[in-house]
């Protein structure tokens, strides 16, 4: 089944008040496994609102959210949080790595929280870091790594628990163009090799052109 399916999503803020704003006006979106989709939206168009709904961090006013065949509309917070932890990886513009822990430890910790053994978690962290060319940074703390290395580590952490869906919000937004390309290549490698589905919000049209398709958020709908 599809990795993510959004159907007829409506979302507004301050509804019924003078400050009412209608952000999403019937968004339909299907993400197939193994596909990378670019989400392009001018500032204020509702990109964050859409990513939060897709990531089960917020609920729509109307419409359905289905993740790997499971309809999560109207489910309890507990069920939604569990689905989020098991199935979704998040990447942001800033890496949000834990500064007091090494690269490997940042990838090991979320796995331990999911009940994986230390040895298995360590082996998986080594494998992920190796795939993005960071075997030599395993035992370095974020402050000892470059911006690009930190961001590649954050991708590995997002994939630590084997999610089926990756949601990324401007993942290369704070990097210079050369580093941005290297980091994006690493992200694409990880996504392709794991067969996950990814929705990547970006302002970088050159990066968007390298993904499988581009969707634009315009007047509350995807085109
Ligand atoms: P983007 O990420 O594309 O910049 P957002 O999804 O953050 O857009 O916001 C879309 C619109 O909704 C903006 O006009 C924003 O001001 C408004 N908005 C977002 N969150 C809230 C909120 N919690 N309360 C009121 N308005 C909000
Ligand atoms: P944890 O397992 O660390 O308690 P959660 O289950 O709360 O994390 O969240 C899972 C993922 O959702 C994390 O990667 C976190 O970064 C992201 N997340 C949680 N809350 C928010 C939020 N308000 N805005 C953006 N991302 C969030």
Short mmCIF file of C-alpha atoms and ligand atoms in Angstrom, two decimals:
data_model
loop_
_atom_site.label_atom_id
_atom_site.label_comp_id
_atom_site.label_asym_id
_atom_site.label_seq_id
_atom_site.Cartn_x
_atom_site.Cartn_y
_atom_site.Cartn_z
CA UNK A 1 0.00 0.00 0.00
CA UNK A 2 1.00 3.63 -0.32
CA UNK A 3 3.39 5.03 2.29
CA UNK A 4 1.16 8.04 2.91
CA UNK A 5 -2.24 9.05 1.63
CA UNK A 6 -3.91 12.35 2.40
CA UNK A 7 -7.48 12.79 1.19
CA UNK A 8 -9.49 16.01 1.18
CA UNK A 9 -7.42 17.73 3.84
CA UNK A 10 -8.74 21.08 5.12
CA UNK A 11 -6.99 23.09 7.82
CA UNK A 12 -7.52 26.63 9.04
CA UNK A 13 -6.70 28.69 12.10
CA UNK A 14 -8.92 30.95 14.22
CA UNK A 15 -11.98 29.72 12.32
CA UNK A 16 -15.04 31.90 12.87
CA UNK A 17 -12.98 34.80 14.18
CA UNK A 18 -12.00 37.98 12.34
CA UNK A 19 -8.45 36.63 12.14
CA UNK A 20 -9.63 33.42 10.42
CA UNK A 21 -7.18 31.93 7.95
CA UNK A 22 -7.85 28.95 5.72
CA UNK A 23 -4.52 27.31 4.91
CA UNK A 24 -5.28 23.94 3.32
CA UNK A 25 -8.35 23.73 1.08
CA UNK A 26 -8.68 20.12 -0.03
CA UNK A 27 -5.20 18.63 -0.25
CA UNK A 28 -4.95 15.18 -1.85
CA UNK A 29 -1.57 13.47 -1.78
CA UNK A 30 -0.39 9.91 -2.34
CA UNK A 31 3.23 8.94 -1.72
CA UNK A 32 4.33 5.59 -3.12
CA UNK A 33 7.12 3.55 -1.51
CA UNK A 34 10.55 4.33 -2.95
CA UNK A 35 9.50 7.70 -4.35
CA UNK A 36 10.96 11.06 -3.47
CA UNK A 37 8.62 14.03 -3.82
CA UNK A 38 9.60 17.68 -3.64
CA UNK A 39 7.20 20.08 -1.92
CA UNK A 40 7.64 23.63 -3.12
CA UNK A 41 5.71 26.43 -1.45
CA UNK A 42 6.21 30.16 -1.01
CA UNK A 43 6.61 31.24 2.60
CA UNK A 44 3.26 31.28 4.38
CA UNK A 45 1.58 28.95 1.88
CA UNK A 46 1.09 26.24 4.48
CA UNK A 47 4.11 23.97 4.02
CA UNK A 48 4.65 23.51 7.78
CA UNK A 49 0.94 22.94 8.34
CA UNK A 50 0.95 20.21 5.68
CA UNK A 51 4.12 18.55 7.04
CA UNK A 52 2.71 18.59 10.57
CA UNK A 53 -0.49 16.90 9.43
CA UNK A 54 1.42 14.34 7.35
CA UNK A 55 3.70 13.73 10.37
CA UNK A 56 0.77 13.16 12.76
CA UNK A 57 1.82 16.17 14.84
CA UNK A 58 -1.41 18.01 14.06
CA UNK A 59 -4.90 16.96 12.97
CA UNK A 60 -6.83 18.34 10.00
CA UNK A 61 -10.25 19.99 10.34
CA UNK A 62 -11.48 17.61 7.68
CA UNK A 63 -10.02 14.81 5.60
CA UNK A 64 -8.19 11.53 6.18
CA UNK A 65 -4.58 10.59 6.86
CA UNK A 66 -3.54 7.02 6.05
CA UNK A 67 -0.06 5.74 6.82
CA UNK A 68 1.10 2.41 5.34
CA UNK A 69 -2.52 1.35 4.98
CA UNK A 70 -3.56 2.37 8.50
CA UNK A 71 -6.23 5.07 8.70
CA UNK A 72 -5.12 7.32 11.55
CA UNK A 73 -7.98 9.78 11.29
CA UNK A 74 -9.71 10.12 14.63
CA UNK A 75 -7.32 7.76 16.39
CA UNK A 76 -6.19 8.53 19.93
CA UNK A 77 -3.00 10.52 20.55
CA UNK A 78 -1.43 7.34 21.85
CA UNK A 79 -2.05 5.44 18.63
CA UNK A 80 -0.89 8.39 16.54
CA UNK A 81 2.29 8.90 18.60
CA UNK A 82 3.14 5.25 18.29
CA UNK A 83 2.58 5.28 14.51
CA UNK A 84 4.75 8.41 14.30
CA UNK A 85 7.62 6.86 16.24
CA UNK A 86 7.52 3.61 14.33
CA UNK A 87 6.87 4.82 10.83
CA UNK A 88 8.03 8.40 10.34
CA UNK A 89 11.46 10.00 10.31
CA UNK A 90 11.83 13.77 10.54
CA UNK A 91 14.62 15.99 9.26
CA UNK A 92 14.73 19.74 9.79
CA UNK A 93 16.78 22.66 8.52
CA UNK A 94 18.82 22.56 11.73
CA UNK A 95 20.03 19.15 12.83
CA UNK A 96 18.84 19.11 16.48
CA UNK A 97 21.45 16.49 17.39
CA UNK A 98 22.07 16.02 21.11
CA UNK A 99 25.31 17.98 21.67
CA UNK A 100 26.68 15.87 24.54
CA UNK A 101 26.48 12.63 22.56
CA UNK A 102 28.59 11.33 19.65
CA UNK A 103 27.26 10.80 16.11
CA UNK A 104 26.87 7.07 16.75
CA UNK A 105 25.16 7.65 20.10
CA UNK A 106 22.69 10.07 18.52
CA UNK A 107 21.62 7.22 16.21
CA UNK A 108 21.77 4.52 18.89
CA UNK A 109 19.55 6.30 21.47
CA UNK A 110 16.28 6.31 19.47
CA UNK A 111 16.77 2.60 18.79
CA UNK A 112 17.28 1.80 22.49
CA UNK A 113 14.05 3.73 23.18
CA UNK A 114 12.34 1.30 20.77
CA UNK A 115 13.69 -1.76 22.60
CA UNK A 116 16.60 -2.62 20.29
CA UNK A 117 19.71 -4.10 21.97
CA UNK A 118 22.85 -1.97 22.35
CA UNK A 119 24.89 -4.23 20.03
CA UNK A 120 22.27 -4.23 17.27
CA UNK A 121 21.74 -0.48 17.59
CA UNK A 122 25.49 0.16 17.38
CA UNK A 123 25.85 -2.03 14.28
CA UNK A 124 22.95 -0.25 12.61
CA UNK A 125 24.41 3.17 13.45
CA UNK A 126 27.75 2.11 11.96
CA UNK A 127 26.02 0.89 8.81
CA UNK A 128 24.00 4.09 8.37
CA UNK A 129 26.97 6.40 8.99
CA UNK A 130 29.05 4.33 6.56
CA UNK A 131 26.45 4.79 3.82
CA UNK A 132 26.75 8.58 4.06
CA UNK A 133 30.56 8.52 4.23
CA UNK A 134 30.90 9.21 7.95
CA UNK A 135 32.58 6.08 9.30
CA UNK A 136 35.42 8.28 10.54
CA UNK A 137 33.02 10.51 12.51
CA UNK A 138 31.27 7.82 14.57
CA UNK A 139 32.75 8.91 17.87
CA UNK A 140 32.75 12.65 17.28
CA UNK A 141 30.33 15.02 18.94
CA UNK A 142 28.27 17.42 16.77
CA UNK A 143 30.51 20.40 17.70
CA UNK A 144 33.48 18.49 16.27
CA UNK A 145 31.78 18.02 12.88
CA UNK A 146 31.09 20.32 9.92
CA UNK A 147 27.56 21.53 9.14
CA UNK A 148 27.23 19.02 6.32
CA UNK A 149 28.46 16.17 8.51
CA UNK A 150 26.02 17.16 11.25
CA UNK A 151 23.15 17.14 8.78
CA UNK A 152 24.14 13.77 7.31
CA UNK A 153 24.21 12.43 10.88
CA UNK A 154 20.71 13.85 11.43
CA UNK A 155 19.49 11.92 8.35
CA UNK A 156 20.92 8.71 9.80
CA UNK A 157 19.18 9.41 13.09
CA UNK A 158 15.86 9.99 11.27
CA UNK A 159 16.27 6.53 9.72
CA UNK A 160 17.41 4.84 12.93
CA UNK A 161 14.13 3.04 13.55
CA UNK A 162 13.48 2.09 9.91
CA UNK A 163 10.59 4.45 9.13
CA UNK A 164 8.57 3.95 5.95
CA UNK A 165 8.13 7.71 5.50
CA UNK A 166 10.69 10.50 5.69
CA UNK A 167 9.46 14.08 6.10
CA UNK A 168 12.08 16.78 5.57
CA UNK A 169 11.70 20.52 5.98
CA UNK A 170 14.43 22.42 4.10
CA UNK A 171 17.02 19.74 4.92
CA UNK A 172 19.81 21.62 3.14
CA UNK A 173 18.52 25.11 3.89
CA UNK A 174 21.40 26.23 6.10
CA UNK A 175 24.24 24.79 4.01
CA UNK A 176 26.37 26.34 1.26
CA UNK A 177 25.60 25.09 -2.29
CA UNK A 178 28.49 22.59 -2.56
CA UNK A 179 27.79 21.04 0.83
CA UNK A 180 24.08 21.09 0.05
CA UNK A 181 24.66 18.84 -3.00
CA UNK A 182 26.76 16.34 -1.01
CA UNK A 183 24.19 16.22 1.76
CA UNK A 184 21.32 15.83 -0.68
CA UNK A 185 23.15 12.97 -2.44
CA UNK A 186 23.52 11.24 0.93
CA UNK A 187 19.81 11.67 1.61
CA UNK A 188 18.85 10.26 -1.80
CA UNK A 189 21.18 7.28 -1.30
CA UNK A 190 19.61 6.46 2.06
CA UNK A 191 16.06 6.81 0.74
CA UNK A 192 16.70 4.71 -2.36
CA UNK A 193 18.53 1.97 -0.48
CA UNK A 194 15.85 1.62 2.18
CA UNK A 195 12.89 1.84 -0.23
CA UNK A 196 11.22 4.45 1.96
CA UNK A 197 9.05 7.24 0.69
CA UNK A 198 10.12 10.85 1.17
CA UNK A 199 8.42 14.25 1.08
CA UNK A 200 11.05 16.98 1.01
CA UNK A 201 10.10 20.64 1.33
CA UNK A 202 12.63 22.89 -0.37
CA UNK A 203 13.06 26.30 -1.94
CA UNK A 204 15.92 24.95 -4.02
CA UNK A 205 14.45 24.28 -7.48
CA UNK A 206 17.66 22.60 -8.69
CA UNK A 207 17.32 20.05 -5.89
CA UNK A 208 13.59 19.65 -6.55
CA UNK A 209 14.39 18.84 -10.19
CA UNK A 210 16.45 15.86 -9.04
CA UNK A 211 13.54 14.26 -7.20
CA UNK A 212 10.91 12.00 -8.78
CA UNK A 213 8.30 14.75 -8.95
CA UNK A 214 7.55 18.24 -7.68
CA UNK A 215 4.31 19.33 -6.04
CA UNK A 216 3.56 23.00 -5.50
CA UNK A 217 1.29 24.25 -2.74
CA UNK A 218 -0.89 26.99 -4.19
CA UNK A 219 -3.98 28.49 -2.60
CA UNK A 220 -4.30 25.57 -0.23
CA UNK A 221 -4.07 22.86 -2.85
CA UNK A 222 -1.30 20.76 -4.38
CA UNK A 223 -0.64 21.20 -8.09
P1 LIG B 1 4.75 27.94 5.69
O1 LIG B 1 5.38 26.81 6.43
O2 LIG B 1 4.44 27.61 4.25
O3 LIG B 1 5.49 29.21 5.81
P2 LIG B 1 2.65 27.70 7.69
O4 LIG B 1 2.02 26.37 7.50
O5 LIG B 1 3.59 27.87 8.82
O6 LIG B 1 3.30 28.18 6.33
O7 LIG B 1 1.51 28.81 7.88
C1 LIG B 1 0.51 29.04 6.90
C2 LIG B 1 -0.34 30.19 7.36
O8 LIG B 1 -1.04 29.82 8.56
C3 LIG B 1 0.45 31.44 7.70
O9 LIG B 1 -0.29 32.56 7.27
C4 LIG B 1 0.57 31.38 9.19
O10 LIG B 1 0.68 32.68 9.72
C5 LIG B 1 -0.73 30.72 9.61
N1 LIG B 1 -0.59 29.95 10.84
C6 LIG B 1 0.24 28.89 11.03
N2 LIG B 1 0.11 28.39 12.26
C7 LIG B 1 -0.84 29.13 12.89
C8 LIG B 1 -1.45 29.12 14.19
N3 LIG B 1 -1.11 28.19 15.10
N4 LIG B 1 -2.38 30.04 14.46
C9 LIG B 1 -2.74 30.97 13.53
N5 LIG B 1 -2.24 31.04 12.29
C10 LIG B 1 -1.29 30.15 11.97
P1 LIG B 2 10.25 11.29 21.13
O1 LIG B 2 10.18 9.87 20.63
O2 LIG B 2 11.64 11.84 21.14
O3 LIG B 2 9.48 11.56 22.39
P2 LIG B 2 8.02 12.29 19.65
O4 LIG B 2 7.35 10.97 19.56
O5 LIG B 2 7.44 13.35 20.50
O6 LIG B 2 9.57 12.14 20.00
O7 LIG B 2 8.20 12.86 18.19
C1 LIG B 2 8.65 12.05 17.12
C2 LIG B 2 9.27 12.96 16.11
O8 LIG B 2 8.44 14.09 15.87
C3 LIG B 2 10.61 13.49 16.57
O9 LIG B 2 11.56 13.27 15.52
C4 LIG B 2 10.42 14.96 16.80
O10 LIG B 2 11.55 15.66 16.28
C5 LIG B 2 9.19 15.27 15.99
N1 LIG B 2 8.37 16.26 16.69
C6 LIG B 2 7.73 16.09 17.86
N2 LIG B 2 7.03 17.20 18.20
C7 LIG B 2 7.26 18.11 17.20
C8 LIG B 2 6.79 19.42 16.95
N3 LIG B 2 5.97 20.08 17.77
N4 LIG B 2 7.21 20.06 15.83
C9 LIG B 2 8.01 19.41 14.97
N5 LIG B 2 8.47 18.16 15.14
C10 LIG B 2 8.10 17.50 16.24
#
